[in-house]
Short mmCIF file of C-alpha atoms in Angstrom, two decimals:
data_model
loop_
_atom_site.label_atom_id
_atom_site.label_comp_id
_atom_site.label_asym_id
_atom_site.label_seq_id
_atom_site.Cartn_x
_atom_site.Cartn_y
_atom_site.Cartn_z
CA MET B 1 0.17 0.66 -0.05
CA LEU B 2 1.36 3.60 -1.15
CA ARG B 3 1.66 6.31 1.29
CA LEU B 4 2.46 9.81 0.85
CA ILE B 5 4.99 11.50 3.99
CA THR B 6 3.25 14.41 5.02
CA LYS B 7 4.49 15.05 8.42
CA HIS B 8 7.72 16.77 9.52
CA SER B 9 8.60 13.78 12.19
CA GLU B 10 8.37 11.66 9.39
CA TYR B 11 11.00 13.71 6.87
CA GLY B 12 13.12 13.68 10.38
CA GLU B 13 14.22 10.28 10.00
CA PHE B 14 15.84 10.89 6.99
CA ARG B 15 18.29 12.42 8.30
CA THR B 16 20.21 9.54 8.70
CA PRO B 17 19.22 6.68 5.83
CA ASP B 18 20.00 3.89 4.98
CA PHE B 19 21.49 4.90 1.52
CA TYR B 20 20.85 7.79 -1.31
CA LEU B 21 19.99 7.05 -4.37
CA ARG B 22 21.18 9.35 -7.18
CA SER B 23 20.17 10.35 -10.79
CA GLY B 24 21.17 13.28 -12.71
CA HIS B 25 18.31 15.48 -11.57
CA PHE B 26 16.69 13.54 -8.31
CA ASN B 27 18.28 12.37 -5.18
CA ALA B 28 16.23 9.34 -3.23
CA ALA B 29 16.94 8.68 0.53
CA VAL B 30 16.06 5.28 0.99
CA ILE B 31 14.77 3.88 5.27
CA SER B 32 14.57 0.52 5.80
CA SER B 33 10.84 0.64 6.88
CA PRO B 34 9.41 -3.73 7.30
CA GLY B 35 5.63 -3.45 5.76
CA GLU B 36 5.00 -0.82 4.39
CA PHE B 37 6.41 1.87 1.57
CA ALA B 38 5.55 5.73 1.65
CA LEU B 39 7.22 8.57 -0.54
CA GLY B 40 8.25 11.64 -0.07
CA ILE B 41 9.20 14.61 -1.70
CA THR B 42 10.89 17.47 -1.61
CA ILE B 43 11.59 20.22 -3.72
CA SER B 44 13.41 23.28 -3.14
CA LYS B 45 12.20 26.48 -4.42
CA ARG B 46 15.69 26.07 -6.81
CA VAL B 47 14.10 24.28 -8.89
CA GLY B 48 12.12 27.14 -10.02
CA LYS B 49 8.82 28.80 -9.12
CA ALA B 50 5.59 27.50 -6.95
CA HIS B 51 3.70 26.39 -10.76
CA LEU B 52 6.72 24.96 -11.80
CA ARG B 53 7.41 22.89 -8.16
CA ASN B 54 3.85 21.96 -8.21
CA LEU B 55 3.99 20.51 -11.99
CA LEU B 56 6.87 18.60 -11.32
CA ARG B 57 5.22 17.22 -7.63
CA ARG B 58 2.18 16.17 -9.73
CA ARG B 59 4.57 14.67 -12.23
CA ILE B 60 6.37 12.13 -9.99
CA LYS B 61 3.08 11.74 -8.20
CA ALA B 62 1.20 10.51 -11.38
CA TRP B 63 4.71 8.72 -12.20
CA LEU B 64 4.63 6.41 -8.43
CA ARG B 65 0.62 5.38 -9.58
CA GLU B 66 1.48 3.95 -12.49
CA ASN B 67 4.13 2.58 -11.85
CA ALA B 68 2.80 1.27 -8.34
CA ASP B 69 3.28 -1.88 -9.15
CA SER B 70 6.97 -2.66 -9.41
CA HIS B 71 7.36 -0.88 -5.93
CA ARG B 72 7.47 -3.14 -3.21
CA LEU B 73 7.42 -3.21 0.61
CA GLY B 74 9.75 -2.55 3.11
CA TYR B 75 11.59 0.87 2.60
CA LYS B 76 10.55 4.46 2.83
CA LEU B 77 11.80 7.22 0.27
CA ASN B 78 12.19 10.75 0.58
CA ILE B 79 12.36 11.58 -3.43
CA ILE B 80 14.82 15.64 -3.65
CA ALA B 81 14.11 17.20 -6.41
CA ARG B 82 17.62 19.12 -7.58
CA SER B 83 17.77 22.15 -10.10
CA GLY B 84 17.13 21.73 -14.17
CA ALA B 85 14.04 19.16 -12.56
CA GLY B 86 11.48 20.79 -13.21
CA GLU B 87 12.52 21.23 -16.92
CA LEU B 88 12.48 17.30 -17.77
CA SER B 89 9.65 16.26 -20.08
CA TRP B 90 7.85 13.71 -18.80
CA GLN B 91 9.68 11.08 -20.59
CA GLU B 92 12.92 12.36 -19.11
CA LEU B 93 11.16 12.25 -15.96
CA CYS B 94 9.55 8.60 -16.33
CA ASN B 95 13.18 7.28 -17.69
CA GLU B 96 15.37 8.83 -14.55
CA LEU B 97 12.51 8.34 -11.38
CA ASP B 98 12.85 4.41 -12.88
CA SER B 99 16.91 4.08 -13.09
CA MET B 100 16.34 4.57 -9.96
CA THR B 101 14.32 2.54 -8.65
CA ALA B 102 15.65 -0.65 -10.97
CA ASN B 103 18.65 1.09 -8.52
CA LEU B 104 16.94 0.42 -5.58
CA ARG B 105 15.98 -2.97 -6.53
CA ASP B 106 19.88 -4.23 -7.24
CA ARG B 107 20.45 -2.85 -3.75
CA CYS B 108 17.81 -4.17 -1.58
#
C-alpha cells in the first residue's frame, strides 16, 4: 500500500538514511521500513517558481501511481529534486525515476 509522507517528524527520519540513490536531477534517501512503502517528495525553491514545483510534484505522484505495482514493501523513500528537474519532459522524468527504482531493486 502506497502512503505519502506528509508530517515533519517523518521527514526528520531521513536525516540518517540507510543509503542514497542518485540520478541526474534527483537524489533519494532510503530507509528500511518493514511492511510498508512510503514516499516523500522534497522540492526546493532552486528548482523554480511555485507553479513549476507543483507541476513536478504532480508528475512524480502520477509516475508513482503508474508504477505502483513495481514498488516493493519494506522501505521509505524521499525523492529530492535538484535544480533543472523542473525542465524535464515527462519521458525524461520517467526514465530517471525508473533507473533510480531499478537501482533500489538491485540494492535491496
